[in-house]
Amino acid sequence: MRLRCAVLDDFQRVATEIADWSPVADAVDVVSFDTHHADEETLAAALADIDIVVTLRERVPFPGSLIARLPRLKLIVASGMRNSVIDYAAAETHGVTVCGTASSSTPPVELTWALLLGLARGLVQESNALREGGPWQQTVGADLHGRRLGLLGLGKIGSRVARVGLAFGMRVSGWSQNLTRERADEVGVELAPSKEELLRTADFVSVHLALGDRTRGLLGAAELALLKPTAYLVNTSRAAIVDQDALLAALREGRIAGAGVDVFDTEPLPAGHPMRTAPRLLATPHLGYVSQANYATYYGQAVEAIQAYLAGSPVRRLPASGTPDVQAVPARSDNAGRQ
């Protein structure tokens, strides 16, 4: 009997085009969902006849209650090598294999700088005004050279953001609960003596921390109040690291110059959500990982994972506790024309 594979949240409808699915075409029928299933009931109904699920990042939770409702489910392939919303114990209990893929840190680094530069030079306001016949030159851009970039987190992504900041001639400082002077020296940045000092002195603050018990709500109203009124905040990490109500209040009251946000408390962002209309906000719909090369890796390795599972030798099994996302490998030559 042929198996059925569901690709979730394929909003751009590219999953079956950006990778070569022919290696599993004889055994697997693929259905792609371009809309999000927001609750367990609708997701369980949509996946009732599905054997394999390819899920994108951590947007769709797979708790034990859902897995128990999917008796045909045999394999979950998650993009990336970390996923905190899959109940691995329940998957094992119900005989469901979970596998991951490689993931590159390059796209979120690049998007961080797209947001930061867009904020600093008022690109959205100026572009809209130009196209709509509005005023000519309505903003005065914030310089980067000589200004201070404060990074919360100096891991794989944060360190690469730091190097770009240094190339712009910025003074870069970093802080996290585990950051050492040796690590800061290795990257070539200053070690901030405290989170509070970093926030007080930075002209631009960018968040690059994993979400956990110690980082949830790390930036609340008290922390945001430390920012200069001319400072900008960028978050391409996880929404829950920054108190969303406190951020909205700071933007509405003009207590910071602006924010660039790619992550939200609910995704996709509901119509009417206050983040859609907040002033001084440059927002993107969680594009940090969305790039041609990353998608080619995600879906190309999803096909490999399905092929390996069918052969009885699953690859890149999860959970890979403590293992960071591995760098994406170059797309195979037979996918080059599909990017």
GROMACS .gro file of C-alpha atoms in nm:
model
  339
    1MET     CA    1   0.000   0.000   0.000
    2ARG     CA    2   0.128   0.347  -0.089
    3LEU     CA    3   0.203   0.585   0.194
    4ARG     CA    4   0.071   0.939   0.225
    5CYS     CA    5   0.301   1.225   0.325
    6ALA     CA    6   0.178   1.566   0.443
    7VAL     CA    7   0.399   1.874   0.417
    8LEU     CA    8   0.275   2.130   0.669
    9ASP     CA    9   0.280   2.510   0.638
   10ASP     CA   10   0.404   2.516   0.280
   11PHE     CA   11   0.287   2.876   0.252
   12GLN     CA   12   0.484   2.949  -0.065
   13ARG     CA   13   0.385   2.617  -0.229
   14VAL     CA   14   0.745   2.531  -0.310
   15ALA     CA   15   0.817   2.216  -0.107
   16THR     CA   16   0.766   1.976  -0.396
   17GLU     CA   17   0.949   2.199  -0.647
   18ILE     CA   18   1.257   2.315  -0.456
   19ALA     CA   19   1.368   1.955  -0.390
   20ASP     CA   20   1.364   1.636  -0.595
   21TRP     CA   21   1.099   1.400  -0.455
   22SER     CA   22   1.139   1.139  -0.729
   23PRO     CA   23   1.339   0.897  -0.508
   24VAL     CA   24   1.023   0.826  -0.306
   25ALA     CA   25   0.763   0.878  -0.579
   26ASP     CA   26   0.704   0.504  -0.627
   27ALA     CA   27   0.605   0.456  -0.263
   28VAL     CA   28   0.474   0.789  -0.136
   29ASP     CA   29   0.200   1.032  -0.234
   30VAL     CA   30   0.271   1.387  -0.117
   31VAL     CA   31   0.006   1.640  -0.017
   32SER     CA   32   0.111   1.995   0.067
   33PHE     CA   33  -0.085   2.225   0.299
   34ASP     CA   34  -0.043   2.597   0.225
   35THR     CA   35  -0.254   2.707   0.521
   36HIS     CA   36  -0.184   2.668   0.892
   37HIS     CA   37  -0.384   2.433   1.115
   38ALA     CA   38  -0.421   2.638   1.430
   39ASP     CA   39  -0.562   2.378   1.669
   40GLU     CA   40  -0.533   2.009   1.742
   41GLU     CA   41  -0.883   1.925   1.620
   42THR     CA   42  -0.835   2.057   1.268
   43LEU     CA   43  -0.483   1.917   1.246
   44ALA     CA   44  -0.593   1.571   1.361
   45ALA     CA   45  -0.868   1.573   1.099
   46ALA     CA   46  -0.629   1.684   0.824
   47LEU     CA   47  -0.375   1.415   0.914
   48ALA     CA   48  -0.618   1.128   0.975
   49ASP     CA   49  -0.500   0.933   0.669
   50ILE     CA   50  -0.136   1.046   0.679
   51ASP     CA   51   0.164   0.816   0.738
   52ILE     CA   52   0.446   1.072   0.716
   53VAL     CA   53   0.455   1.437   0.824
   54VAL     CA   54   0.713   1.697   0.721
   55THR     CA   55   0.685   1.988   0.962
   56LEU     CA   56   0.852   2.327   0.940
   57ARG     CA   57   1.056   2.440   1.240
   58GLU     CA   58   0.859   2.456   1.568
   59ARG     CA   59   0.536   2.611   1.443
   60VAL     CA   60   0.318   2.299   1.475
   61PRO     CA   61   0.318   2.122   1.813
   62PHE     CA   62   0.300   1.743   1.819
   63PRO     CA   63   0.195   1.667   2.178
   64GLY     CA   64   0.118   1.315   2.293
   65SER     CA   65  -0.255   1.382   2.265
   66LEU     CA   66  -0.222   1.452   1.892
   67ILE     CA   67   0.014   1.165   1.821
   68ALA     CA   68  -0.229   0.925   1.993
   69ARG     CA   69  -0.502   1.038   1.753
   70LEU     CA   70  -0.298   0.953   1.444
   71PRO     CA   71  -0.277   0.571   1.433
   72ARG     CA   72  -0.138   0.570   1.077
   73LEU     CA   73   0.150   0.808   1.158
   74LYS     CA   74   0.489   0.640   1.120
   75LEU     CA   75   0.742   0.918   1.059
   76ILE     CA   76   0.782   1.287   1.145
   77VAL     CA   77   1.054   1.483   0.968
   78ALA     CA   78   1.124   1.821   1.132
   79SER     CA   79   1.340   2.088   0.973
   80GLY     CA   80   1.645   2.152   1.191
   81MET     CA   81   1.803   1.929   1.452
   82ARG     CA   82   1.620   2.077   1.750
   83ASN     CA   83   1.246   2.077   1.804
   84SER     CA   84   1.091   2.153   2.142
   85VAL     CA   85   0.725   2.100   2.045
   86ILE     CA   86   0.737   1.729   1.962
   87ASP     CA   87   0.660   1.484   2.242
   88TYR     CA   88   0.939   1.236   2.177
   89ALA     CA   89   0.830   0.997   2.450
   90ALA     CA   90   0.481   0.975   2.302
   91ALA     CA   91   0.627   0.927   1.955
   92GLU     CA   92   0.835   0.635   2.081
   93THR     CA   93   0.537   0.485   2.264
   94HIS     CA   94   0.328   0.494   1.947
   95GLY     CA   95   0.607   0.370   1.721
   96VAL     CA   96   0.662   0.700   1.543
   97THR     CA   97   1.015   0.773   1.422
   98VAL     CA   98   1.128   1.138   1.438
   99CYS     CA   99   1.408   1.271   1.217
  100GLY     CA  100   1.559   1.614   1.150
  101THR     CA  101   1.748   1.798   0.881
  102ALA     CA  102   2.040   2.037   0.861
  103SER     CA  103   1.972   2.409   0.899
  104SER     CA  104   2.189   2.708   0.817
  105SER     CA  105   2.248   3.008   1.044
  106THR     CA  106   2.310   3.231   0.743
  107PRO     CA  107   1.948   3.331   0.662
  108PRO     CA  108   1.863   3.460   1.014
  109VAL     CA  109   2.191   3.654   1.025
  110GLU     CA  110   2.108   3.821   0.696
  111LEU     CA  111   1.748   3.896   0.799
  112THR     CA  112   1.870   4.049   1.125
  113TRP     CA  113   2.071   4.299   0.927
  114ALA     CA  114   1.785   4.359   0.682
  115LEU     CA  115   1.564   4.458   0.975
  116LEU     CA  116   1.832   4.664   1.147
  117LEU     CA  117   1.922   4.855   0.833
  118GLY     CA  118   1.558   4.901   0.741
  119LEU     CA  119   1.493   5.057   1.079
  120ALA     CA  120   1.804   5.273   1.080
  121ARG     CA  121   1.738   5.426   0.740
  122GLY     CA  122   1.355   5.434   0.747
  123LEU     CA  123   1.339   5.227   0.430
  124VAL     CA  124   0.973   5.125   0.454
  125GLN     CA  125   0.848   5.478   0.523
  126GLU     CA  126   1.063   5.632   0.252
  127SER     CA  127   0.980   5.367  -0.008
  128ASN     CA  128   0.607   5.392   0.060
  129ALA     CA  129   0.617   5.772   0.043
  130LEU     CA  130   0.805   5.766  -0.286
  131ARG     CA  131   0.563   5.518  -0.445
  132GLU     CA  132   0.252   5.692  -0.313
  133GLY     CA  133   0.349   6.051  -0.396
  134GLY     CA  134   0.422   6.138  -0.036
  135PRO     CA  135   0.685   6.376   0.100
  136TRP     CA  136   1.037   6.368  -0.039
  137GLN     CA  137   1.283   6.276   0.240
  138GLN     CA  138   1.082   6.253   0.560
  139THR     CA  139   1.328   6.068   0.786
  140VAL     CA  140   1.685   6.127   0.902
  141GLY     CA  141   1.877   5.800   0.905
  142ALA     CA  142   2.056   5.667   1.211
  143ASP     CA  143   2.426   5.606   1.148
  144LEU     CA  144   2.583   5.267   1.223
  145HIS     CA  145   2.951   5.363   1.215
  146GLY     CA  146   3.071   5.446   1.563
  147ARG     CA  147   2.742   5.344   1.727
  148ARG     CA  148   2.710   5.061   1.979
  149LEU     CA  149   2.553   4.728   1.886
  150GLY     CA  150   2.451   4.523   2.190
  151LEU     CA  151   2.400   4.152   2.133
  152LEU     CA  152   2.204   3.933   2.372
  153GLY     CA  153   2.364   3.601   2.288
  154LEU     CA  154   2.693   3.538   2.111
  155GLY     CA  155   2.644   3.188   1.978
  156LYS     CA  156   2.650   3.075   1.619
  157ILE     CA  157   2.409   3.342   1.494
  158GLY     CA  158   2.500   3.621   1.736
  159SER     CA  159   2.871   3.592   1.661
  160ARG     CA  160   2.809   3.625   1.288
  161VAL     CA  161   2.587   3.928   1.345
  162ALA     CA  162   2.872   4.072   1.554
  163ARG     CA  163   3.123   4.036   1.273
  164VAL     CA  164   2.898   4.227   1.035
  165GLY     CA  165   2.859   4.501   1.294
  166LEU     CA  166   3.235   4.524   1.329
  167ALA     CA  167   3.266   4.551   0.951
  168PHE     CA  168   3.031   4.851   0.964
  169GLY     CA  169   3.264   5.012   1.216
  170MET     CA  170   3.028   4.965   1.508
  171ARG     CA  171   3.134   4.913   1.867
  172VAL     CA  172   2.994   4.571   1.955
  173SER     CA  173   2.927   4.432   2.301
  174GLY     CA  174   2.767   4.105   2.405
  175TRP     CA  175   2.598   3.954   2.707
  176SER     CA  176   2.430   3.631   2.807
  177GLN     CA  177   2.410   3.433   3.127
  178ASN     CA  178   2.685   3.199   3.006
  179LEU     CA  179   2.901   3.436   2.802
  180THR     CA  180   3.267   3.440   2.904
  181ARG     CA  181   3.536   3.697   2.834
  182GLU     CA  182   3.726   3.431   2.640
  183ARG     CA  183   3.431   3.383   2.404
  184ALA     CA  184   3.383   3.759   2.363
  185ASP     CA  185   3.754   3.801   2.287
  186GLU     CA  186   3.736   3.517   2.036
  187VAL     CA  187   3.461   3.698   1.843
  188GLY     CA  188   3.632   4.035   1.888
  189VAL     CA  189   3.363   4.210   2.091
  190GLU     CA  190   3.341   4.367   2.435
  191LEU     CA  191   3.190   4.167   2.721
  192ALA     CA  192   2.913   4.377   2.878
  193PRO     CA  193   2.936   4.370   3.259
  194SER     CA  194   2.563   4.307   3.286
  195LYS     CA  195   2.245   4.281   3.083
  196GLU     CA  196   2.135   4.614   3.227
  197GLU     CA  197   2.456   4.789   3.122
  198LEU     CA  198   2.428   4.650   2.770
  199LEU     CA  199   2.073   4.782   2.741
  200ARG     CA  200   2.163   5.125   2.882
  201THR     CA  201   2.455   5.184   2.646
  202ALA     CA  202   2.348   5.022   2.318
  203ASP     CA  203   2.212   5.215   2.021
  204PHE     CA  204   2.094   4.890   1.863
  205VAL     CA  205   2.006   4.573   2.057
  206SER     CA  206   1.963   4.239   1.883
  207VAL     CA  207   1.837   3.918   2.046
  208HIS     CA  208   2.009   3.586   1.964
  209LEU     CA  209   1.922   3.352   2.250
  210ALA     CA  210   1.751   3.015   2.265
  211LEU     CA  211   1.416   3.016   2.443
  212GLY     CA  212   1.421   2.842   2.781
  213ASP     CA  213   1.328   2.890   3.142
  214ARG     CA  214   1.606   3.144   3.194
  215THR     CA  215   1.535   3.350   2.883
  216ARG     CA  216   1.155   3.354   2.874
  217GLY     CA  217   1.052   3.712   2.949
  218LEU     CA  218   1.415   3.819   2.974
  219LEU     CA  219   1.325   4.164   2.842
  220GLY     CA  220   1.024   4.296   3.028
  221ALA     CA  221   0.898   4.645   3.098
  222ALA     CA  222   1.181   4.720   3.341
  223GLU     CA  223   1.449   4.611   3.094
  224LEU     CA  224   1.294   4.796   2.798
  225ALA     CA  225   1.281   5.110   3.012
  226LEU     CA  226   1.662   5.101   3.024
  227LEU     CA  227   1.691   5.152   2.648
  228LYS     CA  228   1.772   5.495   2.514
  229PRO     CA  229   1.478   5.673   2.347
  230THR     CA  230   1.693   5.668   2.030
  231ALA     CA  231   1.764   5.294   2.051
  232TYR     CA  232   1.631   5.018   1.827
  233LEU     CA  233   1.550   4.660   1.928
  234VAL     CA  234   1.565   4.365   1.686
  235ASN     CA  235   1.431   4.018   1.767
  236THR     CA  236   1.471   3.735   1.517
  237SER     CA  237   1.502   3.469   1.788
  238ARG     CA  238   1.183   3.383   1.981
  239ALA     CA  239   0.894   3.615   2.069
  240ALA     CA  240   0.865   3.498   2.429
  241ILE     CA  241   1.212   3.630   2.514
  242VAL     CA  242   1.065   3.981   2.493
  243ASP     CA  243   0.746   4.066   2.682
  244GLN     CA  244   0.512   4.146   2.395
  245ASP     CA  245   0.280   4.378   2.587
  246ALA     CA  246   0.576   4.570   2.725
  247LEU     CA  247   0.724   4.606   2.378
  248LEU     CA  248   0.394   4.730   2.234
  249ALA     CA  249   0.367   4.985   2.513
  250ALA     CA  250   0.722   5.111   2.453
  251LEU     CA  251   0.651   5.150   2.081
  252ARG     CA  252   0.316   5.322   2.128
  253GLU     CA  253   0.455   5.564   2.385
  254GLY     CA  254   0.765   5.641   2.180
  255ARG     CA  255   1.002   5.528   2.454
  256ILE     CA  256   1.228   5.361   2.195
  257ALA     CA  257   1.299   5.466   1.839
  258GLY     CA  258   1.170   5.142   1.690
  259ALA     CA  259   1.178   4.764   1.676
  260GLY     CA  260   1.236   4.504   1.410
  261VAL     CA  261   1.051   4.179   1.480
  262ASP     CA  262   1.036   3.850   1.290
  263VAL     CA  263   0.880   3.632   1.563
  264PHE     CA  264   0.544   3.651   1.738
  265ASP     CA  265   0.354   3.497   2.027
  266THR     CA  266   0.107   3.342   1.781
  267GLU     CA  267   0.203   3.238   1.429
  268PRO     CA  268   0.073   3.301   1.174
  269LEU     CA  269  -0.018   3.636   1.325
  270PRO     CA  270  -0.400   3.665   1.351
  271ALA     CA  271  -0.583   3.942   1.170
  272GLY     CA  272  -0.634   4.231   1.405
  273HIS     CA  273  -0.333   4.142   1.622
  274PRO     CA  274  -0.186   4.464   1.769
  275MET     CA  275   0.156   4.382   1.623
  276ARG     CA  276   0.008   4.439   1.277
  277THR     CA  277  -0.057   4.807   1.344
  278ALA     CA  278   0.199   4.903   1.610
  279PRO     CA  279   0.386   5.227   1.538
  280ARG     CA  280   0.765   5.231   1.496
  281LEU     CA  281   0.760   4.859   1.415
  282LEU     CA  282   0.921   4.689   1.116
  283ALA     CA  283   0.773   4.339   1.118
  284THR     CA  284   0.822   4.037   0.893
  285PRO     CA  285   0.628   3.704   0.899
  286HIS     CA  286   0.901   3.480   1.051
  287LEU     CA  287   1.129   3.486   0.749
  288GLY     CA  288   1.447   3.417   0.943
  289TYR     CA  289   1.490   3.066   0.806
  290VAL     CA  290   1.309   3.121   0.475
  291SER     CA  291   1.560   3.117   0.191
  292GLN     CA  292   1.611   2.915  -0.123
  293ALA     CA  293   1.920   2.734   0.003
  294ASN     CA  294   1.767   2.655   0.342
  295TYR     CA  295   1.445   2.527   0.187
  296ALA     CA  296   1.643   2.313  -0.059
  297THR     CA  297   1.821   2.162   0.242
  298TYR     CA  298   1.505   2.116   0.450
  299TYR     CA  299   1.302   1.946   0.182
  300GLY     CA  300   1.590   1.770   0.010
  301GLN     CA  301   1.692   1.610   0.340
  302ALA     CA  302   1.328   1.536   0.421
  303VAL     CA  303   1.320   1.324   0.107
  304GLU     CA  304   1.645   1.156   0.217
  305ALA     CA  305   1.493   1.088   0.560
  306ILE     CA  306   1.183   0.932   0.407
  307GLN     CA  307   1.395   0.723   0.171
  308ALA     CA  308   1.615   0.604   0.458
  309TYR     CA  309   1.312   0.522   0.674
  310LEU     CA  310   1.160   0.314   0.395
  311ALA     CA  311   1.491   0.130   0.366
  312GLY     CA  312   1.483   0.053   0.739
  313SER     CA  313   1.776   0.279   0.832
  314PRO     CA  314   1.647   0.617   0.960
  315VAL     CA  315   1.894   0.907   0.949
  316ARG     CA  316   1.936   1.215   1.173
  317ARG     CA  317   1.704   1.078   1.440
  318LEU     CA  318   1.569   1.313   1.704
  319PRO     CA  319   1.590   1.407   1.981
  320ALA     CA  320   1.952   1.506   1.941
  321SER     CA  321   1.984   1.644   2.293
  322GLY     CA  322   2.231   1.927   2.322
  323THR     CA  323   2.318   1.912   1.954
  324PRO     CA  324   2.302   2.250   1.778
  325ASP     CA  325   2.157   2.284   1.431
  326VAL     CA  326   2.422   2.171   1.188
  327GLN     CA  327   2.530   2.392   0.904
  328ALA     CA  328   2.327   2.336   0.591
  329VAL     CA  329   2.505   2.143   0.322
  330PRO     CA  330   2.505   2.281  -0.033
  331ALA     CA  331   2.207   2.179  -0.240
  332ARG     CA  332   2.274   1.882  -0.464
  333SER     CA  333   2.346   1.959  -0.826
  334ASP     CA  334   2.022   1.796  -0.939
  335ASN     CA  335   1.835   2.058  -0.732
  336ALA     CA  336   2.032   2.355  -0.862
  337GLY     CA  337   1.779   2.447  -1.126
  338ARG     CA  338   1.494   2.433  -0.876
  339GLN     CA  339   1.616   2.711  -0.647
   0.00000   0.00000   0.00000
